[in-house]
Tab-separated table of C-alpha atoms and ligand atoms in Angstrom:
chain	number	residue	atom	x	y	z
A	1	MET	CA	13.556	5.126	-1.985
A	2	ASN	CA	11.465	6.604	-4.760
A	3	THR	CA	8.161	7.085	-3.021
A	4	GLY	CA	8.999	10.348	-1.236
A	5	THR	CA	7.569	11.610	2.013
A	6	ALA	CA	4.496	13.438	3.213
A	7	GLU	CA	6.297	16.780	3.090
A	8	THR	CA	7.543	16.556	-0.481
A	9	VAL	CA	4.724	14.753	-2.250
A	10	SER	CA	1.672	16.407	-3.797
A	11	ALA	CA	-1.821	15.218	-2.863
A	12	LYS	CA	-2.180	13.547	-6.271
A	13	GLU	CA	1.025	11.588	-5.734
A	14	LYS	CA	-0.380	10.311	-2.433
A	15	LEU	CA	-3.341	8.620	-4.077
A	16	ILE	CA	-2.926	4.932	-4.878
A	17	VAL	CA	-5.801	3.514	-6.926
A	18	ALA	CA	-6.421	-0.196	-6.330
A	19	LEU	CA	-6.859	-1.993	-9.657
A	20	ASP	CA	-9.154	-4.600	-8.106
A	21	PHE	CA	-10.391	-6.154	-11.346
A	22	GLU	CA	-10.835	-9.630	-12.721
A	23	SER	CA	-9.150	-8.983	-16.051
A	24	ALA	CA	-6.140	-7.210	-17.534
A	25	ASP	CA	-8.383	-5.374	-20.008
A	26	GLU	CA	-10.414	-3.709	-17.262
A	27	ALA	CA	-7.250	-2.751	-15.365
A	28	LEU	CA	-5.629	-1.276	-18.484
A	29	ARG	CA	-8.793	0.620	-19.346
A	30	LEU	CA	-8.996	2.212	-15.890
A	31	TYR	CA	-5.273	2.961	-15.881
A	32	GLY	CA	-5.715	4.729	-19.230
A	33	GLU	CA	-8.500	6.798	-17.769
A	34	LEU	CA	-6.718	7.709	-14.512
A	35	ARG	CA	-3.041	7.696	-15.431
A	36	ASP	CA	-2.631	11.417	-14.761
A	37	ALA	CA	-5.102	11.527	-11.847
A	38	ALA	CA	-3.230	9.401	-9.293
A	39	GLY	CA	0.349	8.795	-8.225
A	40	MET	CA	0.315	5.017	-8.134
A	41	PHE	CA	-1.759	1.970	-9.064
A	42	LYS	CA	-2.082	-1.126	-6.906
A	43	VAL	CA	-1.950	-4.642	-8.333
A	44	GLY	CA	-3.240	-7.054	-5.698
A	45	SER	CA	-3.528	-10.800	-5.478
A	46	GLN	CA	-6.716	-11.116	-7.541
A	47	LEU	CA	-5.468	-9.178	-10.555
A	48	PHE	CA	-1.995	-10.708	-10.303
A	49	THR	CA	-3.424	-14.215	-10.141
A	50	THR	CA	-5.483	-13.686	-13.267
A	51	ALA	CA	-3.192	-11.445	-15.315
A	52	GLY	CA	0.289	-12.168	-13.941
A	53	PRO	CA	3.603	-10.362	-14.242
A	54	ASP	CA	3.017	-9.567	-17.941
A	55	LEU	CA	0.335	-7.085	-16.971
A	56	VAL	CA	2.631	-5.494	-14.382
A	57	ARG	CA	5.392	-5.152	-17.012
A	58	ARG	CA	2.930	-3.650	-19.463
A	59	LEU	CA	1.673	-1.097	-16.925
A	60	VAL	CA	5.249	-0.201	-15.953
A	61	ASN	CA	6.168	0.163	-19.651
A	62	GLU	CA	3.250	2.537	-20.049
A	63	GLY	CA	4.691	4.675	-17.262
A	64	ALA	CA	2.632	3.473	-14.299
A	65	ARG	CA	4.088	3.464	-10.813
A	66	ILE	CA	2.945	0.158	-9.371
A	67	PHE	CA	2.322	-0.956	-5.789
A	68	LEU	CA	2.603	-4.751	-5.963
A	69	ASP	CA	0.395	-5.762	-3.041
A	70	LEU	CA	1.137	-9.480	-2.752
A	71	LYS	CA	2.047	-9.522	0.962
A	72	PHE	CA	4.882	-12.042	0.724
A	73	HIS	CA	5.256	-14.353	3.728
A	74	ASP	CA	7.552	-17.366	3.380
A	75	ILE	CA	10.981	-18.584	4.452
A	76	PRO	CA	13.615	-15.824	4.269
A	77	ASN	CA	15.399	-17.330	1.246
A	78	THR	CA	12.208	-17.511	-0.806
A	79	VAL	CA	11.057	-14.017	0.135
A	80	ALA	CA	14.508	-12.581	-0.683
A	81	ALA	CA	14.431	-14.254	-4.120
A	82	THR	CA	10.895	-12.994	-4.706
A	83	ALA	CA	11.923	-9.470	-3.697
A	84	ARG	CA	14.568	-9.592	-6.460
A	85	GLU	CA	11.845	-10.497	-8.954
A	86	ALA	CA	9.733	-7.576	-7.770
A	87	VAL	CA	12.685	-5.250	-8.419
A	88	ARG	CA	13.115	-6.752	-11.908
A	89	LEU	CA	9.425	-6.144	-12.621
A	90	GLY	CA	10.047	-2.448	-12.027
A	91	VAL	CA	7.461	-1.844	-9.315
A	92	ALA	CA	7.725	1.280	-7.131
A	93	LEU	CA	6.406	-0.296	-3.934
A	94	PHE	CA	5.761	-3.817	-2.640
A	95	ASN	CA	5.140	-5.540	0.664
A	96	VAL	CA	5.818	-8.496	2.933
A	97	HIS	CA	4.062	-9.627	6.121
A	98	ALA	CA	5.910	-8.236	9.133
A	99	ALA	CA	4.751	-11.368	10.983
A	100	GLY	CA	7.349	-13.250	8.898
A	101	GLY	CA	9.917	-11.973	11.371
A	102	THR	CA	13.133	-9.978	11.426
A	103	GLU	CA	15.294	-12.282	9.335
A	104	MET	CA	12.693	-12.592	6.594
A	105	MET	CA	12.240	-8.816	6.435
A	106	ARG	CA	15.955	-8.071	6.603
A	107	ARG	CA	16.779	-10.536	3.829
A	108	ALA	CA	14.004	-9.045	1.691
A	109	ALA	CA	15.266	-5.501	2.311
A	110	ASP	CA	18.870	-6.471	1.542
A	111	ALA	CA	17.893	-8.356	-1.618
A	112	THR	CA	15.807	-5.394	-2.801
A	113	ALA	CA	18.683	-2.958	-2.332
A	114	GLU	CA	21.227	-5.324	-3.913
A	115	GLU	CA	19.129	-6.079	-6.973
A	116	ALA	CA	18.280	-2.420	-7.560
A	117	ALA	CA	21.978	-1.516	-7.322
A	118	ARG	CA	22.920	-4.378	-9.650
A	119	LEU	CA	20.397	-3.221	-12.260
A	120	GLY	CA	21.177	0.463	-11.714
A	121	VAL	CA	17.523	1.262	-11.052
A	122	GLN	CA	15.825	3.177	-8.273
A	123	LYS	CA	15.137	0.932	-5.276
A	124	PRO	CA	11.453	0.209	-4.778
A	125	SER	CA	10.095	0.927	-1.326
A	126	LEU	CA	9.450	-2.190	0.739
A	127	ILE	CA	6.785	-2.017	3.413
A	128	GLY	CA	5.480	-4.430	6.026
A	129	VAL	CA	1.887	-5.501	6.539
A	130	THR	CA	1.215	-5.280	10.282
A	131	VAL	CA	-2.205	-6.657	11.271
A	132	LEU	CA	-4.832	-7.105	8.569
A	133	THR	CA	-7.796	-4.826	9.158
A	134	SER	CA	-10.051	-7.896	8.993
A	135	MET	CA	-8.434	-9.263	12.167
A	136	ASP	CA	-9.463	-8.386	15.703
A	137	SER	CA	-7.984	-9.504	19.012
A	138	ASP	CA	-10.099	-12.701	18.962
A	139	VAL	CA	-8.646	-13.707	15.592
A	140	LEU	CA	-5.128	-12.832	16.774
A	141	SER	CA	-5.680	-14.940	19.871
A	142	GLU	CA	-7.066	-17.796	17.758
A	143	THR	CA	-3.737	-17.870	15.904
A	144	GLY	CA	-1.727	-17.839	19.108
A	145	VAL	CA	-0.929	-14.117	19.211
A	146	GLU	CA	-1.780	-12.987	22.739
A	147	ALA	CA	-1.164	-9.270	22.311
A	148	ALA	CA	-2.894	-6.901	24.706
A	149	SER	CA	-4.728	-5.404	21.723
A	150	VAL	CA	-4.571	-5.164	17.941
A	151	GLU	CA	-2.989	-1.747	18.373
A	152	GLU	CA	-0.258	-3.180	20.585
A	153	GLN	CA	0.498	-5.833	17.951
A	154	VAL	CA	0.562	-3.206	15.196
A	155	ARG	CA	3.025	-1.111	17.224
A	156	ARG	CA	5.220	-4.151	17.830
A	157	LEU	CA	5.302	-5.189	14.160
A	158	ALA	CA	5.908	-1.610	12.993
A	159	ARG	CA	8.953	-1.358	15.287
A	160	LEU	CA	10.157	-4.743	14.040
A	161	ALA	CA	9.746	-3.675	10.394
A	162	ASP	CA	11.708	-0.497	11.023
A	163	ALA	CA	14.496	-2.331	12.844
A	164	ALA	CA	14.711	-4.884	10.008
A	165	GLY	CA	15.325	-2.119	7.462
A	166	LEU	CA	11.918	-1.830	5.823
A	167	ASP	CA	10.801	1.544	4.480
A	168	GLY	CA	7.416	1.601	6.200
A	169	VAL	CA	4.191	-0.247	6.882
A	170	VAL	CA	0.622	-0.688	5.770
A	171	ALA	CA	-1.678	0.484	8.538
A	172	SER	CA	-5.388	1.146	8.892
A	173	PRO	CA	-6.506	4.741	9.477
A	174	HIS	CA	-6.928	3.928	13.179
A	175	GLU	CA	-3.304	2.887	13.499
A	176	ILE	CA	-1.527	5.759	11.750
A	177	VAL	CA	-0.969	7.713	14.962
A	178	PRO	CA	0.154	4.671	17.022
A	179	VAL	CA	2.612	3.742	14.231
A	180	ARG	CA	4.025	7.277	14.151
A	181	GLU	CA	4.375	7.190	17.944
A	182	SER	CA	6.135	3.820	17.819
A	183	VAL	CA	8.496	4.620	14.940
A	184	GLY	CA	9.783	8.172	15.103
A	185	ARG	CA	12.027	7.908	12.040
A	186	ALA	CA	11.406	10.650	9.476
A	187	GLY	CA	10.571	9.162	6.097
A	188	PHE	CA	9.066	5.959	7.519
A	189	LEU	CA	6.165	5.388	5.134
A	190	VAL	CA	2.602	4.745	6.251
A	191	VAL	CA	0.324	3.450	3.502
A	192	THR	CA	-3.340	3.438	4.478
A	193	PRO	CA	-6.212	1.473	2.956
A	194	GLY	CA	-9.769	1.509	4.240
A	195	ILE	CA	-10.402	5.089	3.087
A	196	THR	CA	-13.864	6.286	2.178
A	197	PRO	CA	-14.135	9.639	0.437
A	198	SER	CA	-16.983	11.585	1.982
A	199	ALA	CA	-18.782	11.776	-1.364
A	200	ALA	CA	-18.881	7.979	-1.546
A	201	ALA	CA	-19.595	7.016	2.058
A	202	TYR	CA	-21.338	3.688	2.082
A	203	ALA	CA	-24.741	3.679	3.758
A	204	ASP	CA	-23.785	0.848	6.079
A	205	GLN	CA	-20.622	2.477	7.371
A	206	LYS	CA	-20.841	3.939	10.836
A	207	ARG	CA	-17.296	5.312	11.059
A	208	VAL	CA	-15.522	6.428	7.951
A	209	THR	CA	-12.064	7.877	7.602
A	210	SER	CA	-11.821	10.389	4.815
A	211	PRO	CA	-8.685	10.973	2.738
A	212	ALA	CA	-8.295	14.342	4.499
A	213	GLU	CA	-8.450	12.726	7.921
A	214	ALA	CA	-5.919	10.040	6.933
A	215	VAL	CA	-3.470	12.702	5.741
A	216	ARG	CA	-4.056	14.763	8.888
A	217	ARG	CA	-3.191	11.709	10.949
A	218	GLY	CA	0.059	11.277	9.035
A	219	ALA	CA	-0.549	8.874	6.137
A	220	ASP	CA	1.921	9.201	3.261
A	221	PHE	CA	-0.314	7.327	0.832
A	222	VAL	CA	-3.988	6.408	0.773
A	223	VAL	CA	-5.252	3.374	-1.136
A	224	VAL	CA	-8.721	3.767	-2.634
A	225	GLY	CA	-10.498	1.086	-4.630
A	226	ARG	CA	-14.248	0.740	-4.916
A	227	ALA	CA	-15.083	4.386	-4.240
A	228	ILE	CA	-13.287	5.200	-7.511
A	229	LEU	CA	-13.752	1.951	-9.451
A	230	ASN	CA	-17.508	1.802	-8.897
A	231	SER	CA	-18.106	5.468	-9.597
A	232	PRO	CA	-19.930	6.366	-12.812
A	233	ASP	CA	-17.149	8.922	-13.337
A	234	PRO	CA	-13.850	7.508	-11.967
A	235	ARG	CA	-11.828	10.589	-12.999
A	236	ARG	CA	-14.128	12.880	-11.103
A	237	ALA	CA	-14.065	10.516	-8.101
A	238	ALA	CA	-10.253	10.450	-8.124
A	239	ARG	CA	-10.097	14.232	-8.374
A	240	ALA	CA	-12.475	14.507	-5.405
A	241	VAL	CA	-10.165	12.314	-3.300
A	242	VAL	CA	-7.159	14.474	-4.223
A	243	GLU	CA	-9.094	17.656	-3.389
A	244	GLU	CA	-10.086	16.223	-0.025
A	245	MET	CA	-6.445	15.507	0.735
A	246	GLU	CA	-5.402	19.009	-0.308
A	247	ASN	CA	-8.074	20.514	1.919
A	248	GLY	CA	-7.044	18.247	4.767
A	249	ARG	CA	-3.525	19.527	4.569
A	250	ILE	CA	-4.565	23.173	4.697
A	251	SER	CA	-6.783	22.849	7.771
B	108	C5P	O1	-12.245	-0.599	0.174
B	108	C5P	P1	-11.494	-0.324	-1.094
B	108	C5P	O2	-12.144	-0.894	-2.305
B	108	C5P	O3	-11.126	1.124	-1.248
B	108	C5P	O4	-10.131	-1.107	-0.917
B	108	C5P	C1	-9.013	-0.865	-1.717
B	108	C5P	C2	-7.899	-1.814	-1.351
B	108	C5P	O5	-7.506	-1.645	-0.001
B	108	C5P	C3	-8.304	-3.258	-1.532
B	108	C5P	O6	-7.432	-3.801	-2.506
B	108	C5P	C4	-8.146	-3.922	-0.197
B	108	C5P	O7	-7.292	-5.038	-0.301
B	108	C5P	C5	-7.479	-2.880	0.682
B	108	C5P	N1	-8.201	-2.732	1.962
B	108	C5P	C6	-7.588	-3.093	3.143
B	108	C5P	N2	-8.233	-2.917	4.347
B	108	C5P	C7	-9.480	-2.406	4.390
B	108	C5P	C8	-10.109	-2.033	3.196
B	108	C5P	C9	-9.440	-2.213	2.000
B	108	C5P	O8	-6.451	-3.545	3.110
B	108	C5P	N3	-10.086	-2.242	5.566
């Protein structure tokens, strides 16, 4: 694993900036501006669909640590083959849907380790998406998942991901503590999106979770997009997030 743990990683290394752009040029421009201000950069489905693996290779060649956020979910053979491609791309972190089940996750984890060993490169961390933050218990129920609550389903999928050999999970700020309770293993990564730095709180948000609060609750990494991307001064915004995390750790 090359993503480290909460104890050994500086606040800057914990910040993942989401490159949620519609073109490679915009993503490269922002990376150039923030390359020394964050630990990792996230390429999600929008940017990947428009700019493809060439952009990922280019960012990696320029020294970027990339979180490839494509949430793979397919038959085990296909996900294992795709995991090998993610290793070849040189990403530091990527993910699959834990709802794909134990065999899918295990095959992906095994393929990741095998390919990294074959190439003699550091193994990327592989994490599981539990329940999307856009889903509530009604949506889960609609799809046939009759869990007692979203939290119960998150706990279940986090345990499954751990047992299948994954390195961690993606979890909303509200689920960090339940995940830590459910999976006691030291080094199990929790990557948390849905973070709003206090300086950028959106007017319509009733409950915000700051970077400091996410770290206090046990997040290893926080993913921040619009609060940095939409700022008139993205470097300053990124620095503010890092400072909030540092302060959160002290208190
Ligand atoms: O909200 P923000 O722009 O910071 O989101 C950054 C990234 O985190 C996005 O790429 C989005 O996919 C992800 N996200 C999420 N769950 C949320 C909010 C954002 O997975 N509740």
